[in-house]
JSON list of C-alpha atoms in Angstrom, two decimals:
[
{"chain": "A", "resi": 17, "resn": "MET", "atom": "CA", "xyz": [74.60, 119.40, -111.32]},
{"chain": "A", "resi": 18, "resn": "LYS", "atom": "CA", "xyz": [76.70, 117.37, -113.81]},
{"chain": "A", "resi": 19, "resn": "LYS", "atom": "CA", "xyz": [78.16, 120.37, -115.81]},
{"chain": "A", "resi": 20, "resn": "ILE", "atom": "CA", "xyz": [79.37, 122.17, -112.71]},
{"chain": "A", "resi": 21, "resn": "LEU", "atom": "CA", "xyz": [81.26, 118.92, -111.78]},
{"chain": "A", "resi": 22, "resn": "THR", "atom": "CA", "xyz": [82.88, 119.31, -115.66]},
{"chain": "A", "resi": 23, "resn": "VAL", "atom": "CA", "xyz": [83.55, 122.34, -115.44]},
{"chain": "A", "resi": 24, "resn": "LEU", "atom": "CA", "xyz": [85.22, 122.37, -111.60]},
{"chain": "A", "resi": 25, "resn": "LEU", "atom": "CA", "xyz": [87.06, 119.14, -113.28]},
{"chain": "A", "resi": 26, "resn": "LEU", "atom": "CA", "xyz": [88.50, 121.37, -116.35]},
{"chain": "A", "resi": 27, "resn": "VAL", "atom": "CA", "xyz": [89.39, 124.06, -113.87]},
{"chain": "A", "resi": 28, "resn": "ALA", "atom": "CA", "xyz": [91.18, 121.66, -111.46]},
{"chain": "A", "resi": 29, "resn": "CYS", "atom": "CA", "xyz": [92.89, 119.90, -114.93]},
{"chain": "A", "resi": 30, "resn": "LEU", "atom": "CA", "xyz": [93.97, 123.64, -116.37]},
{"chain": "A", "resi": 31, "resn": "VAL", "atom": "CA", "xyz": [95.28, 124.82, -112.88]},
{"chain": "A", "resi": 32, "resn": "SER", "atom": "CA", "xyz": [97.61, 121.74, -112.47]},
{"chain": "A", "resi": 33, "resn": "ALA", "atom": "CA", "xyz": [98.90, 122.29, -116.02]},
{"chain": "A", "resi": 34, "resn": "VAL", "atom": "CA", "xyz": [99.82, 125.79, -115.31]},
{"chain": "A", "resi": 35, "resn": "GLY", "atom": "CA", "xyz": [101.31, 125.28, -112.72]},
{"chain": "A", "resi": 36, "resn": "CYS", "atom": "CA", "xyz": [103.32, 122.76, -113.78]},
{"chain": "A", "resi": 37, "resn": "ALA", "atom": "CA", "xyz": [104.16, 124.44, -117.46]},
{"chain": "A", "resi": 38, "resn": "ASN", "atom": "CA", "xyz": [108.11, 125.97, -117.56]},
{"chain": "A", "resi": 39, "resn": "THR", "atom": "CA", "xyz": [109.50, 124.17, -113.98]},
{"chain": "A", "resi": 40, "resn": "ASP", "atom": "CA", "xyz": [112.65, 123.29, -116.30]},
{"chain": "A", "resi": 41, "resn": "PRO", "atom": "CA", "xyz": [115.48, 125.60, -114.48]},
{"chain": "A", "resi": 42, "resn": "THR", "atom": "CA", "xyz": [117.50, 124.79, -117.34]},
{"chain": "A", "resi": 43, "resn": "PRO", "atom": "CA", "xyz": [118.82, 127.80, -119.15]},
{"chain": "A", "resi": 44, "resn": "ASP", "atom": "CA", "xyz": [117.73, 129.49, -122.65]},
{"chain": "A", "resi": 45, "resn": "GLY", "atom": "CA", "xyz": [120.45, 128.44, -125.23]},
{"chain": "A", "resi": 46, "resn": "MET", "atom": "CA", "xyz": [121.85, 124.97, -122.63]},
{"chain": "A", "resi": 47, "resn": "GLN", "atom": "CA", "xyz": [121.61, 121.22, -121.45]},
{"chain": "A", "resi": 48, "resn": "ASN", "atom": "CA", "xyz": [122.42, 119.88, -118.36]},
{"chain": "A", "resi": 49, "resn": "VAL", "atom": "CA", "xyz": [125.17, 116.76, -118.50]},
{"chain": "A", "resi": 50, "resn": "ALA", "atom": "CA", "xyz": [125.14, 116.37, -114.33]},
{"chain": "A", "resi": 51, "resn": "LEU", "atom": "CA", "xyz": [124.67, 112.82, -113.81]},
{"chain": "A", "resi": 52, "resn": "GLU", "atom": "CA", "xyz": [121.24, 111.79, -112.75]},
{"chain": "A", "resi": 53, "resn": "SER", "atom": "CA", "xyz": [122.41, 110.44, -109.72]},
{"chain": "A", "resi": 54, "resn": "ALA", "atom": "CA", "xyz": [124.11, 113.99, -108.96]},
{"chain": "A", "resi": 55, "resn": "LYS", "atom": "CA", "xyz": [123.57, 116.79, -106.42]},
{"chain": "A", "resi": 56, "resn": "TYR", "atom": "CA", "xyz": [124.20, 119.82, -109.11]},
{"chain": "A", "resi": 57, "resn": "ASN", "atom": "CA", "xyz": [123.76, 120.70, -112.39]},
{"chain": "A", "resi": 58, "resn": "LEU", "atom": "CA", "xyz": [125.84, 121.21, -115.04]},
{"chain": "A", "resi": 59, "resn": "TYR", "atom": "CA", "xyz": [124.66, 123.27, -117.80]},
{"chain": "A", "resi": 60, "resn": "VAL", "atom": "CA", "xyz": [126.44, 123.93, -120.87]},
{"chain": "A", "resi": 61, "resn": "PRO", "atom": "CA", "xyz": [126.03, 125.15, -123.85]},
{"chain": "A", "resi": 62, "resn": "GLU", "atom": "CA", "xyz": [124.15, 123.29, -126.52]},
{"chain": "A", "resi": 63, "resn": "SER", "atom": "CA", "xyz": [126.55, 122.88, -128.68]},
{"chain": "A", "resi": 64, "resn": "TRP", "atom": "CA", "xyz": [128.66, 121.48, -126.74]},
{"chain": "A", "resi": 65, "resn": "VAL", "atom": "CA", "xyz": [128.89, 116.63, -126.15]},
{"chain": "A", "resi": 66, "resn": "PRO", "atom": "CA", "xyz": [127.97, 115.53, -123.52]},
{"chain": "A", "resi": 67, "resn": "SER", "atom": "CA", "xyz": [130.30, 113.59, -121.80]},
{"chain": "A", "resi": 68, "resn": "SER", "atom": "CA", "xyz": [129.95, 109.51, -122.82]},
{"chain": "A", "resi": 69, "resn": "TYR", "atom": "CA", "xyz": [131.18, 108.09, -119.67]},
{"chain": "A", "resi": 70, "resn": "ASN", "atom": "CA", "xyz": [129.47, 108.11, -116.74]},
{"chain": "A", "resi": 71, "resn": "ILE", "atom": "CA", "xyz": [130.49, 111.29, -116.08]},
{"chain": "A", "resi": 72, "resn": "SER", "atom": "CA", "xyz": [129.72, 114.89, -115.42]},
{"chain": "A", "resi": 73, "resn": "GLY", "atom": "CA", "xyz": [130.57, 116.80, -118.35]},
{"chain": "A", "resi": 74, "resn": "ALA", "atom": "CA", "xyz": [131.13, 118.22, -122.21]},
{"chain": "A", "resi": 75, "resn": "LYS", "atom": "CA", "xyz": [133.67, 118.57, -124.11]},
{"chain": "A", "resi": 76, "resn": "ALA", "atom": "CA", "xyz": [133.02, 122.08, -126.91]},
{"chain": "A", "resi": 77, "resn": "THR", "atom": "CA", "xyz": [133.43, 120.28, -129.68]},
{"chain": "A", "resi": 78, "resn": "PRO", "atom": "CA", "xyz": [133.60, 116.18, -130.60]},
{"chain": "A", "resi": 79, "resn": "GLU", "atom": "CA", "xyz": [137.36, 116.34, -131.75]},
{"chain": "A", "resi": 80, "resn": "ASP", "atom": "CA", "xyz": [139.28, 113.66, -128.72]},
{"chain": "A", "resi": 81, "resn": "HIS", "atom": "CA", "xyz": [141.13, 116.32, -127.34]},
{"chain": "A", "resi": 82, "resn": "ALA", "atom": "CA", "xyz": [138.31, 119.57, -127.73]},
{"chain": "A", "resi": 83, "resn": "PRO", "atom": "CA", "xyz": [138.23, 122.02, -124.20]},
{"chain": "A", "resi": 84, "resn": "ASN", "atom": "CA", "xyz": [135.94, 119.91, -122.19]},
{"chain": "A", "resi": 85, "resn": "VAL", "atom": "CA", "xyz": [134.36, 120.80, -118.91]},
{"chain": "A", "resi": 86, "resn": "ILE", "atom": "CA", "xyz": [133.80, 118.33, -115.97]},
{"chain": "A", "resi": 87, "resn": "VAL", "atom": "CA", "xyz": [132.91, 118.60, -112.46]},
{"chain": "A", "resi": 88, "resn": "THR", "atom": "CA", "xyz": [133.62, 116.04, -109.64]},
{"chain": "A", "resi": 89, "resn": "VAL", "atom": "CA", "xyz": [132.90, 115.77, -105.84]},
{"chain": "A", "resi": 90, "resn": "HIS", "atom": "CA", "xyz": [135.65, 114.78, -103.58]},
{"chain": "A", "resi": 91, "resn": "TYR", "atom": "CA", "xyz": [135.08, 113.53, -100.46]},
{"chain": "A", "resi": 92, "resn": "PRO", "atom": "CA", "xyz": [137.62, 114.52, -97.51]},
{"chain": "A", "resi": 93, "resn": "GLU", "atom": "CA", "xyz": [138.04, 112.60, -94.19]},
{"chain": "A", "resi": 94, "resn": "SER", "atom": "CA", "xyz": [138.11, 116.22, -92.31]},
{"chain": "A", "resi": 95, "resn": "GLU", "atom": "CA", "xyz": [136.70, 119.81, -92.92]},
{"chain": "A", "resi": 96, "resn": "VAL", "atom": "CA", "xyz": [138.00, 121.15, -95.44]},
{"chain": "A", "resi": 97, "resn": "THR", "atom": "CA", "xyz": [137.92, 125.67, -97.33]},
{"chain": "A", "resi": 98, "resn": "PRO", "atom": "CA", "xyz": [138.73, 125.28, -100.79]},
{"chain": "A", "resi": 99, "resn": "ALA", "atom": "CA", "xyz": [141.69, 126.69, -100.21]},
{"chain": "A", "resi": 100, "resn": "SER", "atom": "CA", "xyz": [142.44, 124.21, -97.66]},
{"chain": "A", "resi": 101, "resn": "TYR", "atom": "CA", "xyz": [141.79, 121.88, -100.22]},
{"chain": "A", "resi": 102, "resn": "TRP", "atom": "CA", "xyz": [144.02, 123.22, -102.93]},
{"chain": "A", "resi": 103, "resn": "SER", "atom": "CA", "xyz": [147.05, 123.55, -101.10]},
{"chain": "A", "resi": 104, "resn": "GLU", "atom": "CA", "xyz": [146.67, 120.13, -99.29]},
{"chain": "A", "resi": 105, "resn": "TYR", "atom": "CA", "xyz": [145.29, 118.26, -102.10]},
{"chain": "A", "resi": 106, "resn": "CYS", "atom": "CA", "xyz": [144.92, 119.31, -105.43]},
{"chain": "A", "resi": 107, "resn": "MET", "atom": "CA", "xyz": [148.42, 121.33, -105.62]},
{"chain": "A", "resi": 108, "resn": "PRO", "atom": "CA", "xyz": [150.71, 118.35, -104.31]},
{"chain": "A", "resi": 109, "resn": "GLU", "atom": "CA", "xyz": [149.54, 116.25, -106.62]},
{"chain": "A", "resi": 110, "resn": "HIS", "atom": "CA", "xyz": [149.53, 118.23, -110.08]},
{"chain": "A", "resi": 111, "resn": "THR", "atom": "CA", "xyz": [152.44, 119.15, -109.57]},
{"chain": "A", "resi": 112, "resn": "MET", "atom": "CA", "xyz": [153.68, 115.50, -108.52]},
{"chain": "A", "resi": 113, "resn": "VAL", "atom": "CA", "xyz": [151.42, 114.22, -112.00]},
{"chain": "A", "resi": 114, "resn": "PHE", "atom": "CA", "xyz": [152.17, 116.84, -114.24]},
{"chain": "A", "resi": 115, "resn": "SER", "atom": "CA", "xyz": [155.87, 117.41, -116.37]},
{"chain": "A", "resi": 116, "resn": "SER", "atom": "CA", "xyz": [156.27, 121.80, -116.68]},
{"chain": "A", "resi": 117, "resn": "PHE", "atom": "CA", "xyz": [153.04, 122.34, -113.54]},
{"chain": "A", "resi": 118, "resn": "THR", "atom": "CA", "xyz": [152.91, 126.27, -113.65]},
{"chain": "A", "resi": 119, "resn": "LEU", "atom": "CA", "xyz": [150.48, 128.28, -111.51]},
{"chain": "A", "resi": 120, "resn": "ILE", "atom": "CA", "xyz": [148.99, 131.57, -113.57]},
{"chain": "A", "resi": 121, "resn": "GLU", "atom": "CA", "xyz": [146.17, 132.71, -111.08]},
{"chain": "A", "resi": 122, "resn": "ASP", "atom": "CA", "xyz": [146.27, 131.16, -107.29]},
{"chain": "A", "resi": 123, "resn": "GLY", "atom": "CA", "xyz": [143.03, 130.94, -105.58]},
{"chain": "A", "resi": 124, "resn": "SER", "atom": "CA", "xyz": [140.98, 134.10, -106.75]},
{"chain": "A", "resi": 125, "resn": "ASP", "atom": "CA", "xyz": [137.84, 134.28, -105.16]},
{"chain": "A", "resi": 126, "resn": "ALA", "atom": "CA", "xyz": [134.56, 133.64, -106.99]},
{"chain": "A", "resi": 127, "resn": "THR", "atom": "CA", "xyz": [131.65, 131.61, -106.53]},
{"chain": "A", "resi": 128, "resn": "LEU", "atom": "CA", "xyz": [129.98, 127.75, -107.74]},
{"chain": "A", "resi": 129, "resn": "GLY", "atom": "CA", "xyz": [125.87, 127.42, -106.95]},
{"chain": "A", "resi": 130, "resn": "GLY", "atom": "CA", "xyz": [126.19, 130.67, -105.16]},
{"chain": "A", "resi": 131, "resn": "LYS", "atom": "CA", "xyz": [129.26, 129.11, -102.64]},
{"chain": "A", "resi": 132, "resn": "ASP", "atom": "CA", "xyz": [131.99, 130.75, -102.64]},
{"chain": "A", "resi": 133, "resn": "ALA", "atom": "CA", "xyz": [134.80, 129.33, -104.03]},
{"chain": "A", "resi": 134, "resn": "LYS", "atom": "CA", "xyz": [138.27, 130.10, -105.49]},
{"chain": "A", "resi": 135, "resn": "LYS", "atom": "CA", "xyz": [139.39, 129.88, -108.37]},
{"chain": "A", "resi": 136, "resn": "TYR", "atom": "CA", "xyz": [143.04, 128.60, -109.96]},
{"chain": "A", "resi": 137, "resn": "ARG", "atom": "CA", "xyz": [144.68, 128.92, -113.77]},
{"chain": "A", "resi": 138, "resn": "PHE", "atom": "CA", "xyz": [147.75, 126.80, -114.45]},
{"chain": "A", "resi": 139, "resn": "SER", "atom": "CA", "xyz": [149.30, 125.24, -117.19]},
{"chain": "A", "resi": 140, "resn": "TYR", "atom": "CA", "xyz": [151.10, 121.93, -117.64]},
{"chain": "A", "resi": 141, "resn": "ILE", "atom": "CA", "xyz": [152.87, 119.96, -119.90]},
{"chain": "A", "resi": 142, "resn": "PHE", "atom": "CA", "xyz": [151.07, 116.34, -121.43]},
{"chain": "A", "resi": 143, "resn": "GLY", "atom": "CA", "xyz": [153.26, 114.57, -124.11]},
{"chain": "A", "resi": 144, "resn": "ASP", "atom": "CA", "xyz": [154.27, 117.28, -126.10]},
{"chain": "A", "resi": 145, "resn": "THR", "atom": "CA", "xyz": [151.46, 119.48, -125.18]},
{"chain": "A", "resi": 146, "resn": "LEU", "atom": "CA", "xyz": [150.72, 122.78, -123.69]},
{"chain": "A", "resi": 147, "resn": "TYR", "atom": "CA", "xyz": [147.78, 122.57, -122.11]},
{"chain": "A", "resi": 148, "resn": "GLN", "atom": "CA", "xyz": [145.97, 124.63, -118.95]},
{"chain": "A", "resi": 149, "resn": "CYS", "atom": "CA", "xyz": [143.15, 124.47, -116.96]},
{"chain": "A", "resi": 150, "resn": "GLN", "atom": "CA", "xyz": [141.35, 126.33, -114.67]},
{"chain": "A", "resi": 151, "resn": "GLN", "atom": "CA", "xyz": [140.16, 124.64, -111.73]},
{"chain": "A", "resi": 152, "resn": "VAL", "atom": "CA", "xyz": [137.06, 126.45, -109.18]},
{"chain": "A", "resi": 153, "resn": "ILE", "atom": "CA", "xyz": [136.11, 124.50, -105.73]},
{"chain": "A", "resi": 154, "resn": "ALA", "atom": "CA", "xyz": [133.66, 124.17, -103.13]},
{"chain": "A", "resi": 155, "resn": "VAL", "atom": "CA", "xyz": [132.28, 123.63, -100.02]},
{"chain": "A", "resi": 156, "resn": "TYR", "atom": "CA", "xyz": [129.13, 122.68, -99.65]},
{"chain": "A", "resi": 157, "resn": "ASP", "atom": "CA", "xyz": [127.59, 119.82, -97.80]},
{"chain": "A", "resi": 158, "resn": "PHE", "atom": "CA", "xyz": [131.01, 118.70, -96.79]},
{"chain": "A", "resi": 159, "resn": "ASN", "atom": "CA", "xyz": [131.73, 117.81, -100.05]},
{"chain": "A", "resi": 160, "resn": "VAL", "atom": "CA", "xyz": [134.80, 119.26, -101.92]},
{"chain": "A", "resi": 161, "resn": "TYR", "atom": "CA", "xyz": [132.87, 119.77, -105.36]},
{"chain": "A", "resi": 162, "resn": "VAL", "atom": "CA", "xyz": [135.72, 120.57, -107.95]},
{"chain": "A", "resi": 163, "resn": "LEU", "atom": "CA", "xyz": [134.89, 121.92, -112.06]},
{"chain": "A", "resi": 164, "resn": "THR", "atom": "CA", "xyz": [137.60, 121.83, -113.82]},
{"chain": "A", "resi": 165, "resn": "TYR", "atom": "CA", "xyz": [137.99, 123.41, -116.91]},
{"chain": "A", "resi": 166, "resn": "THR", "atom": "CA", "xyz": [141.15, 122.24, -119.93]},
{"chain": "A", "resi": 167, "resn": "ALA", "atom": "CA", "xyz": [141.68, 122.65, -123.37]},
{"chain": "A", "resi": 168, "resn": "ILE", "atom": "CA", "xyz": [145.45, 122.70, -125.44]},
{"chain": "A", "resi": 169, "resn": "SER", "atom": "CA", "xyz": [146.78, 126.00, -124.21]},
{"chain": "A", "resi": 170, "resn": "THR", "atom": "CA", "xyz": [146.12, 127.63, -127.79]},
{"chain": "A", "resi": 171, "resn": "ALA", "atom": "CA", "xyz": [142.32, 127.85, -127.18]},
{"chain": "A", "resi": 172, "resn": "TYR", "atom": "CA", "xyz": [142.05, 128.12, -124.08]},
{"chain": "A", "resi": 173, "resn": "ASP", "atom": "CA", "xyz": [141.14, 131.42, -124.86]},
{"chain": "A", "resi": 174, "resn": "THR", "atom": "CA", "xyz": [138.25, 130.54, -127.79]},
{"chain": "A", "resi": 175, "resn": "TYR", "atom": "CA", "xyz": [135.97, 129.49, -124.91]},
{"chain": "A", "resi": 176, "resn": "ALA", "atom": "CA", "xyz": [137.08, 130.84, -122.22]},
{"chain": "A", "resi": 177, "resn": "ALA", "atom": "CA", "xyz": [133.32, 133.13, -121.28]},
{"chain": "A", "resi": 178, "resn": "GLU", "atom": "CA", "xyz": [131.68, 130.03, -122.20]},
{"chain": "A", "resi": 179, "resn": "VAL", "atom": "CA", "xyz": [132.70, 128.32, -119.11]},
{"chain": "A", "resi": 180, "resn": "ASP", "atom": "CA", "xyz": [132.56, 131.66, -117.49]},
{"chain": "A", "resi": 181, "resn": "SER", "atom": "CA", "xyz": [129.17, 131.16, -118.61]},
{"chain": "A", "resi": 182, "resn": "ILE", "atom": "CA", "xyz": [129.24, 127.67, -117.47]},
{"chain": "A", "resi": 183, "resn": "VAL", "atom": "CA", "xyz": [130.73, 128.45, -114.03]},
{"chain": "A", "resi": 184, "resn": "SER", "atom": "CA", "xyz": [127.78, 131.25, -113.79]},
{"chain": "A", "resi": 185, "resn": "SER", "atom": "CA", "xyz": [124.47, 129.09, -114.04]},
{"chain": "A", "resi": 186, "resn": "PHE", "atom": "CA", "xyz": [126.20, 125.57, -111.90]},
{"chain": "A", "resi": 187, "resn": "THR", "atom": "CA", "xyz": [123.60, 124.92, -109.48]},
{"chain": "A", "resi": 188, "resn": "PHE", "atom": "CA", "xyz": [123.28, 122.60, -105.90]},
{"chain": "A", "resi": 189, "resn": "LYS", "atom": "CA", "xyz": [120.07, 120.64, -106.16]}
]
């Protein structure tokens, strides 16, 4: 009887261990840099440096002005779509804040975390530096999620493929 109980206990432990194995959804070669409290996963390449601020984000290299990706969440007072959020909130703010704001890509269809999204690409001058930015906007559970990639214009294309991978790996919890 003791042997049977021991074997059953051993089998239960093995089944429990196997059931818990490989439950980490992080894609190979990536790390999750979303805040613990976030309702999403933001996966970036392992070589990227997680933000040292209290935001979900990372930068491509340790340098101060390295290309970076962040996710912000907005809580609109009324129902919006990705396109209406861009036109009513983002576009007016960007044109007011950024010098020489130029829209490069105007709301192409995209997905973010399996949700329909819109992608916008633009450039602007900050100080004496020309930047390019990409924002992918999705609405989920009445909240607006904006994944923003920012880089000095000359470095933008260098990380574009990695950013595409970051966007396609993004998931909601």
